[in-house]
Short mmCIF file of C-alpha atoms and ligand atoms in Angstrom, two decimals:
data_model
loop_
_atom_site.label_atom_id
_atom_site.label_comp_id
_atom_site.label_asym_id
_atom_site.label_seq_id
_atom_site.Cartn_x
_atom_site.Cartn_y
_atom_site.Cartn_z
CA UNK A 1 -93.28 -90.78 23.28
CA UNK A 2 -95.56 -91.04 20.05
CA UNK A 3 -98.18 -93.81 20.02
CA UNK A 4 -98.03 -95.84 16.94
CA UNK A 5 -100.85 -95.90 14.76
CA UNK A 6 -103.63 -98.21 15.63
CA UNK A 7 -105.89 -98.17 13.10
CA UNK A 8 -103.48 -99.76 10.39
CA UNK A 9 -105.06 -100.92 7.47
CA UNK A 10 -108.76 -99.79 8.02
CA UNK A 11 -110.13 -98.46 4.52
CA UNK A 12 -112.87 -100.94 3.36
CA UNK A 13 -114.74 -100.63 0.28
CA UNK A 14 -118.34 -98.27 1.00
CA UNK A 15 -121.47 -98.04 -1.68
CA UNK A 16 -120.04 -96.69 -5.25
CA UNK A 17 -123.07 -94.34 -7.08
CA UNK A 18 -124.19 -94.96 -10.42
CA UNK A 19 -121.74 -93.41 -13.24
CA UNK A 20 -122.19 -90.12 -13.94
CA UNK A 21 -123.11 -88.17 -16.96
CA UNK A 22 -121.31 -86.36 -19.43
CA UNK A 23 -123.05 -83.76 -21.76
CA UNK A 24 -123.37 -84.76 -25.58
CA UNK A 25 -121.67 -81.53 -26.69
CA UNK A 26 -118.52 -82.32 -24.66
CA UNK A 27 -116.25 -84.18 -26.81
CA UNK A 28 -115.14 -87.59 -25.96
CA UNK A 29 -112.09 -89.74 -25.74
CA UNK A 30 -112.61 -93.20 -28.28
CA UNK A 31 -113.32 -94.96 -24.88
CA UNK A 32 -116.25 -93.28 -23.38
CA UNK A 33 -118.79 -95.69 -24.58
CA UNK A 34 -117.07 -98.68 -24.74
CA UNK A 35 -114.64 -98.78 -21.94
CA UNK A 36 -111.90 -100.00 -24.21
CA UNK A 37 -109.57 -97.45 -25.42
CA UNK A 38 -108.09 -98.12 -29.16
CA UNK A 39 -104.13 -98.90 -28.55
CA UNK A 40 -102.27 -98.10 -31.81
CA UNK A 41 -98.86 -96.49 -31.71
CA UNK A 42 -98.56 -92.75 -30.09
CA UNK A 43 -95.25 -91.10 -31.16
CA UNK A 44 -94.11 -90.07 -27.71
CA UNK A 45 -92.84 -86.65 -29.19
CA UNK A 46 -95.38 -83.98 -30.02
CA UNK A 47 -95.87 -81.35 -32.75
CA UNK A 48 -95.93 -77.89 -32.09
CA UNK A 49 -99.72 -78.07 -32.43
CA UNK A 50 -100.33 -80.69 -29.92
CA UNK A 51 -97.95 -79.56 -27.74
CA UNK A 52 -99.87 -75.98 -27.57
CA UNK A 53 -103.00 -78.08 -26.74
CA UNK A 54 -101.62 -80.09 -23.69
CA UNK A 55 -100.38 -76.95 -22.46
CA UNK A 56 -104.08 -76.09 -22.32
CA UNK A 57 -105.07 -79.32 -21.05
CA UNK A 58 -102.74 -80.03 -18.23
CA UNK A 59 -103.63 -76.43 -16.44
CA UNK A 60 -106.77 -77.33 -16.67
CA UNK A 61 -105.79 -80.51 -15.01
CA UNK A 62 -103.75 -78.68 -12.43
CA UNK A 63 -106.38 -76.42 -11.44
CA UNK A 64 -109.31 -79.09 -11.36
CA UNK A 65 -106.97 -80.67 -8.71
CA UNK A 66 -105.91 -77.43 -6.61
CA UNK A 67 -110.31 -76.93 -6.37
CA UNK A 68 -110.88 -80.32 -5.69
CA UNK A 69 -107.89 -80.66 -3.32
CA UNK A 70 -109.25 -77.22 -1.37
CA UNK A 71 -112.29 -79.06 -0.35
CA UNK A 72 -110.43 -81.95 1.23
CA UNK A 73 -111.89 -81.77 4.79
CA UNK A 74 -112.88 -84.43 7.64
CA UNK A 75 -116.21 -85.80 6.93
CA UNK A 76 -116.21 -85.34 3.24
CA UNK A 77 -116.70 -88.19 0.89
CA UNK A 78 -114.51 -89.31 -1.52
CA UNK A 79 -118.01 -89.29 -3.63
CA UNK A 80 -117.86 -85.53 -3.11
CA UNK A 81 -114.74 -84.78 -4.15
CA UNK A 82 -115.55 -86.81 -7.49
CA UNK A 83 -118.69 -85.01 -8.10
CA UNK A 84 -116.95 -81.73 -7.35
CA UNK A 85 -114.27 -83.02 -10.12
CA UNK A 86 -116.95 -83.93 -12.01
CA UNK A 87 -118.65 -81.28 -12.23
CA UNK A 88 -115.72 -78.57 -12.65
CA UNK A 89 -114.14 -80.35 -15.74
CA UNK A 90 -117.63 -80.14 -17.80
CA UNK A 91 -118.17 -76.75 -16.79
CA UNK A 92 -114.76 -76.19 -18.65
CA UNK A 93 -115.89 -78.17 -21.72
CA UNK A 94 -113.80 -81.56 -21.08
CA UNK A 95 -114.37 -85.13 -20.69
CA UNK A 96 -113.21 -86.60 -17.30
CA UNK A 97 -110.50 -88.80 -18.65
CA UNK A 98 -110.80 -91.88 -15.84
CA UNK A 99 -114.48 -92.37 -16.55
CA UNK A 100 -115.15 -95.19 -18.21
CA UNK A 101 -111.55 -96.31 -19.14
CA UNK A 102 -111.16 -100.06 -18.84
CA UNK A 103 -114.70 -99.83 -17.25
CA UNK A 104 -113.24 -97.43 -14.13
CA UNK A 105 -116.33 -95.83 -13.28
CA UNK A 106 -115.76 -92.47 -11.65
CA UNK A 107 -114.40 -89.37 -12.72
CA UNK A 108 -111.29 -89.52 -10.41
CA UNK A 109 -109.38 -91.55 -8.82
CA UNK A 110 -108.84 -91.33 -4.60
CA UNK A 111 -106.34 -93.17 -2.58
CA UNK A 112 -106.96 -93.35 1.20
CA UNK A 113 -103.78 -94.17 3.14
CA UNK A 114 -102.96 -97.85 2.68
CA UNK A 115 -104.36 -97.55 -1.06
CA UNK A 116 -101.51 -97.06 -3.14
CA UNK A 117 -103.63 -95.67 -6.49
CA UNK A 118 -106.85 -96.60 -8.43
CA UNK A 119 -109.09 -96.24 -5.48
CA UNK A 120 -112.49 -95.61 -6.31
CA UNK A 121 -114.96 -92.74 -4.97
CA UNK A 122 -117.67 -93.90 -2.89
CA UNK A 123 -119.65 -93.27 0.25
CA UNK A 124 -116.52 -93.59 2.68
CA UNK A 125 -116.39 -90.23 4.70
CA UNK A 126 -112.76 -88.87 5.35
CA UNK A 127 -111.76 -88.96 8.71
CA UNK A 128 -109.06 -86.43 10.67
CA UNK A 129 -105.47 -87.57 10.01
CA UNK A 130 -106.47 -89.77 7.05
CA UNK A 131 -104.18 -88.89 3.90
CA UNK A 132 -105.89 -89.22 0.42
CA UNK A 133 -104.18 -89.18 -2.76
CA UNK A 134 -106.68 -86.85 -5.60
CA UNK A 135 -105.49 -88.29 -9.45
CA UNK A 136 -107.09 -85.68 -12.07
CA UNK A 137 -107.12 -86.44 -15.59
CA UNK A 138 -109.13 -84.02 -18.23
CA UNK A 139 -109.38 -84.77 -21.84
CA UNK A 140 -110.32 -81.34 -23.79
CA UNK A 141 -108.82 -80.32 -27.92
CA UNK A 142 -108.41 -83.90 -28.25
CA UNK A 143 -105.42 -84.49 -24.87
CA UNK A 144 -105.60 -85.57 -22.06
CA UNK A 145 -103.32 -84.05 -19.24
CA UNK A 146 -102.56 -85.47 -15.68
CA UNK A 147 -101.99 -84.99 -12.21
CA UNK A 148 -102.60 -86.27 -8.92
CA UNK A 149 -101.36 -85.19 -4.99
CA UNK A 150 -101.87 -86.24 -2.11
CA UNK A 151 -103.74 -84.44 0.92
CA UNK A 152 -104.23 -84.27 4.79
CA UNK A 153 -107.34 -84.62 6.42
CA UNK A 154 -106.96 -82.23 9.41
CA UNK A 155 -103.61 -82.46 11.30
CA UNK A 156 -101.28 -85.10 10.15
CA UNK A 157 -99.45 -87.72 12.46
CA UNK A 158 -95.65 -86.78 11.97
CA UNK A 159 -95.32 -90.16 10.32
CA UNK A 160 -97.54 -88.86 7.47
CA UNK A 161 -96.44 -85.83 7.09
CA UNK A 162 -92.64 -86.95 6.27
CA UNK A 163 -94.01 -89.83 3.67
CA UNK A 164 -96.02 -87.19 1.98
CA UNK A 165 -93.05 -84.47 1.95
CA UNK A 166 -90.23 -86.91 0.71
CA UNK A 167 -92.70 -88.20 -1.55
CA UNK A 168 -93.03 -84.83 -3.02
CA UNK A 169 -89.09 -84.47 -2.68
CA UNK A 170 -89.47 -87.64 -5.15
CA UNK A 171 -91.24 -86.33 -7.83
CA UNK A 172 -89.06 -83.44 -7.73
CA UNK A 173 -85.77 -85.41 -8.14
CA UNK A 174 -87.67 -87.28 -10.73
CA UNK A 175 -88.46 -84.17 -12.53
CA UNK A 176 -85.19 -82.63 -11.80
CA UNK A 177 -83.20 -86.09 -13.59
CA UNK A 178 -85.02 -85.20 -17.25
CA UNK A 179 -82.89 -84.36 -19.85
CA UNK A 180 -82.50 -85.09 -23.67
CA UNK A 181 -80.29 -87.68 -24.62
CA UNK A 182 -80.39 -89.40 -20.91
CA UNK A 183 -82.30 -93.01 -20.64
CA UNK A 184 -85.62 -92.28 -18.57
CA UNK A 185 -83.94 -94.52 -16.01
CA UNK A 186 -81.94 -91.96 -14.37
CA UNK A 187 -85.45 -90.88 -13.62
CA UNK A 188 -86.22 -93.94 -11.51
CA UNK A 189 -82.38 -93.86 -9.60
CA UNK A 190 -83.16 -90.31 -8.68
CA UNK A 191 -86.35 -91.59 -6.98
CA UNK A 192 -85.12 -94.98 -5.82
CA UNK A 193 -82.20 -93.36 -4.00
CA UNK A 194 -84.38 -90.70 -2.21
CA UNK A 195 -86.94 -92.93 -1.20
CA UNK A 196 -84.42 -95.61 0.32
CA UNK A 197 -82.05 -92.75 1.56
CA UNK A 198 -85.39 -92.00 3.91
CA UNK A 199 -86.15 -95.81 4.53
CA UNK A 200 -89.44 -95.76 2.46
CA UNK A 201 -89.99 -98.22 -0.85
CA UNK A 202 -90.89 -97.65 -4.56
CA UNK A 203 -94.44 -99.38 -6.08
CA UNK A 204 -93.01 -100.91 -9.05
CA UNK A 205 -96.05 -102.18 -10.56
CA UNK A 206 -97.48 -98.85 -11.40
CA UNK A 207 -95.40 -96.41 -13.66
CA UNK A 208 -95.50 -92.98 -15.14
CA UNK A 209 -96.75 -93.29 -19.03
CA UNK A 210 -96.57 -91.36 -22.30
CA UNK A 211 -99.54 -89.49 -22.57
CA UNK A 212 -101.38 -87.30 -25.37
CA UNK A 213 -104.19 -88.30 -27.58
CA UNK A 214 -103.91 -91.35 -25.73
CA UNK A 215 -104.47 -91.59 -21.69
CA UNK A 216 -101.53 -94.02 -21.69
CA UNK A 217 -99.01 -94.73 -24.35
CA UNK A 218 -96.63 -97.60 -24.93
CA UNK A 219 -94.27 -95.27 -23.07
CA UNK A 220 -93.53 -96.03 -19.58
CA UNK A 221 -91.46 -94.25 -16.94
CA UNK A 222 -90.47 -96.94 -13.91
CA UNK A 223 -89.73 -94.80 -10.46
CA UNK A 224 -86.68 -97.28 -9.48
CA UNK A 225 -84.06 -98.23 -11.35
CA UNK A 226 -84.15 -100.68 -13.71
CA UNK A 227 -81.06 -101.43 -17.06
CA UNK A 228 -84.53 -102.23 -18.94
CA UNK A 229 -85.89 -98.29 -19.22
CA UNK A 230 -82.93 -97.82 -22.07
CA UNK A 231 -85.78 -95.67 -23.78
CA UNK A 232 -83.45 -91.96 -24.63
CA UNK A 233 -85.11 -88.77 -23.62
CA UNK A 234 -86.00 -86.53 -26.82
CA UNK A 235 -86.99 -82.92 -26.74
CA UNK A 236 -90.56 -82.51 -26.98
CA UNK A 237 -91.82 -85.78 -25.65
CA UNK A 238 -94.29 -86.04 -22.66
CA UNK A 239 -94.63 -88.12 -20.12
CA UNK A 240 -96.10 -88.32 -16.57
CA UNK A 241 -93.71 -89.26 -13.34
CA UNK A 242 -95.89 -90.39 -10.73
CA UNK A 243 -93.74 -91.88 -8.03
CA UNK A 244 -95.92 -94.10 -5.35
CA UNK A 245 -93.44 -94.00 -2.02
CA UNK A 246 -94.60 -96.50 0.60
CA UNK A 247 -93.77 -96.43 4.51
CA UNK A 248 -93.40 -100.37 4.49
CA UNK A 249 -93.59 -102.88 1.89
CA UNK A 250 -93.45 -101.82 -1.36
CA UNK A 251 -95.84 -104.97 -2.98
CA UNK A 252 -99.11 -104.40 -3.31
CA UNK A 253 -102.27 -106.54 -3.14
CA UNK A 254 -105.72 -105.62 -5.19
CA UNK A 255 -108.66 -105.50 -3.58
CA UNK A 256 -111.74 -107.53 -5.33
CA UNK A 257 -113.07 -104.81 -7.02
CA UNK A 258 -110.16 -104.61 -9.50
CA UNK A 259 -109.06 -101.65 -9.21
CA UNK A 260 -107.98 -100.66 -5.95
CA UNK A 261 -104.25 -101.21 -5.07
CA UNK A 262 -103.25 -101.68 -1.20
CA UNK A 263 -99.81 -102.33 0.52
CA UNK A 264 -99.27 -105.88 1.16
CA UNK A 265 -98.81 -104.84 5.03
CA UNK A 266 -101.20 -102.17 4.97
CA UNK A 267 -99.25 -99.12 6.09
CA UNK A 268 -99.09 -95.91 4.31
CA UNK A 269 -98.30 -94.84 1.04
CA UNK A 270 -98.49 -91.54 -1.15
CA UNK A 271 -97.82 -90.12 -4.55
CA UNK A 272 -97.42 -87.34 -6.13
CA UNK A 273 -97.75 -87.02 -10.04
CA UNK A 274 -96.79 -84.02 -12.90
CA UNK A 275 -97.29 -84.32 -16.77
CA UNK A 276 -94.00 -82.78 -18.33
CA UNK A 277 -92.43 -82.31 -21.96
CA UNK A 278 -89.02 -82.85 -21.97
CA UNK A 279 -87.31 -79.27 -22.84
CA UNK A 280 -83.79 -78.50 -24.25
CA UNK A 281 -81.89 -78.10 -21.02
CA UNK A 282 -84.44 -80.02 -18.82
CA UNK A 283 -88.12 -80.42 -18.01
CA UNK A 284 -91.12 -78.02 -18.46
CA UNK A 285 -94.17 -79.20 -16.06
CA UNK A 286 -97.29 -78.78 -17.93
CA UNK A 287 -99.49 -79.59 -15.07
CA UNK A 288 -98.79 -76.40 -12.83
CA UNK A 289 -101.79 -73.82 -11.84
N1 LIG B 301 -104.58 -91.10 -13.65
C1 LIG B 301 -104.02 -92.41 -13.49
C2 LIG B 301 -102.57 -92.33 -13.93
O1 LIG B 301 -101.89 -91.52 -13.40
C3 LIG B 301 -104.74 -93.46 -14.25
C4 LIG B 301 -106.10 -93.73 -13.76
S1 LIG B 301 -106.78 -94.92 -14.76
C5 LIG B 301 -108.29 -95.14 -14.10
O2 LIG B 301 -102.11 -92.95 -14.83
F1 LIG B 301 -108.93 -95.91 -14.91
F2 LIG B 301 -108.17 -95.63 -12.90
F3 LIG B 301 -108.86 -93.98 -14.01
CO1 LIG B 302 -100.64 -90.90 -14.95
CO1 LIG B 303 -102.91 -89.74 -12.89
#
């Protein structure tokens, strides 16, 4: 018989470093100095031009996270991980989107079991068996792109390792339920029914988002299904589905730093996440390696 797990719940905040720097010949997103990114309306489909750009940007995204996610090992600190991040998007000549925005003060964002998204790198070492959640975001020719998946730390319980496969199977259906002329809520039913099919819940407070010149446009994508998301798929826009599949409970509760986002009962949750422009017959990912 399998034990349960009996360290539910045990992430606690460690010591966050001071923010790093970005070179002044790296161009920045209207945020960087501020913290407050300029709203203004985004037209959610993209001109050839832009389009050819966030091409550019998401790879870059999706190989930032493949490096980053190769180095994922017990005893590693999330603060490593973000330097690494760090480090590799301003040796390819881009800004590391989360830094800075709304005052979020690393490069990346890393999600340690209970912590649903928005966790924040610090001095906490990763421990066997932990699962952690690595969200890139680069902003280079004036885009941003973004991705995020989540990782084992050593050998996985089997408990893990079928939240983090159906949550994959998620983002899959997700992507596989795009097509012009369809609201973006079959998007969230194709989730929703996986995740429930399995047992597991949908974080409903956290969506996927237009994206482009801005991080996060008015746009938003909700992963369950709601008669509200009447918004009609067009060809050419982009988006981000980012599904957030929980064990238990899918409520969350913030920790007091602001940012971080926990289960209400603590137990697992992960997420996998893919930029994509809506094509004629169905979705291109832009965030693939
Ligand atoms: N990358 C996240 C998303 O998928 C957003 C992170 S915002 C930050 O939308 F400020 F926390 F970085
Ligand atoms: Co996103
Ligand atoms: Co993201």
């Amino acid at each position: 018989m399998k034990l349960p797990r009996l360290t539910i719940g045990t992430v606690r905040p460690g010591r966050i470093s001071p923010m790093r720097p970005v070179p002044a010949s790296i161009a920045r997103p209207d945020y960087a100095e501020t913290g407050v990114p300029r709203r203004g309306h985004e037209p959610n489909r993209k001109s050839p031009d832009v389009l050819e750009r966030l091409r550019r940007t998401c790879h870059l995204a999706a190989d930032v996270l493949a490096q980053v996610g190769a180095a994922v090992a017990p005893g590693v600190t999330t603060e490593e991980l973000d330097e690494l991040a760090h480090n590799l998007a301003v040796a390819a000549g881009a800004y590391p989107s989360p830094l800075n925005y709304n005052g979020f003060p690393k490069a990346i964002c890393t999600s340690v079991n209970e912590v649903i998204c928005h966790g924040i790198p610090d001095s906490r070492k990763l421990a066997s068996g932990d699962i952690v959640n690595l969200d890139v975001t680069v902003y280079r020719e004036g885009v941003h792109g973004d991705t995020n998946a989540t990782f084992f730390v050593g050998p996985p319980s089997d408990d893990a390792r079928r939240l983090v496969d159906v949550t994959r199977e998620c983002l899959d259906r997700g992507i596989a339920a795009v097509r012009p002329g369809r609201p973006v809520s079959d998007i969230g039913r194709a989730i929703q029914d996986h995740a429930e099919s399995h047992g597991y819940g949908v974080v409903r407070t956290f969506v996927g988002h237009g994206i482009g010149e801005q991080f996060h446009t008015d746009l938003q994508i909700p992963h369950y299904y709601t008669s509200q998301a009447r918004t009609a798929m067009e060809e050419d826009m982009v988006f981000t589905i980012e599904p957030m599949i929980t064990q238990g409970s899918w409520r969350e509760v913030m920790w007091d730093d602001g940012w971080t986002a926990i289960t209400e009962d603590r137990k697992l949750t992960a997420q996998f996440e893919h930029t994509i422009r809506v094509g004629a017959s169905g979705a291109e990912i832009l965030t693939l390696v």
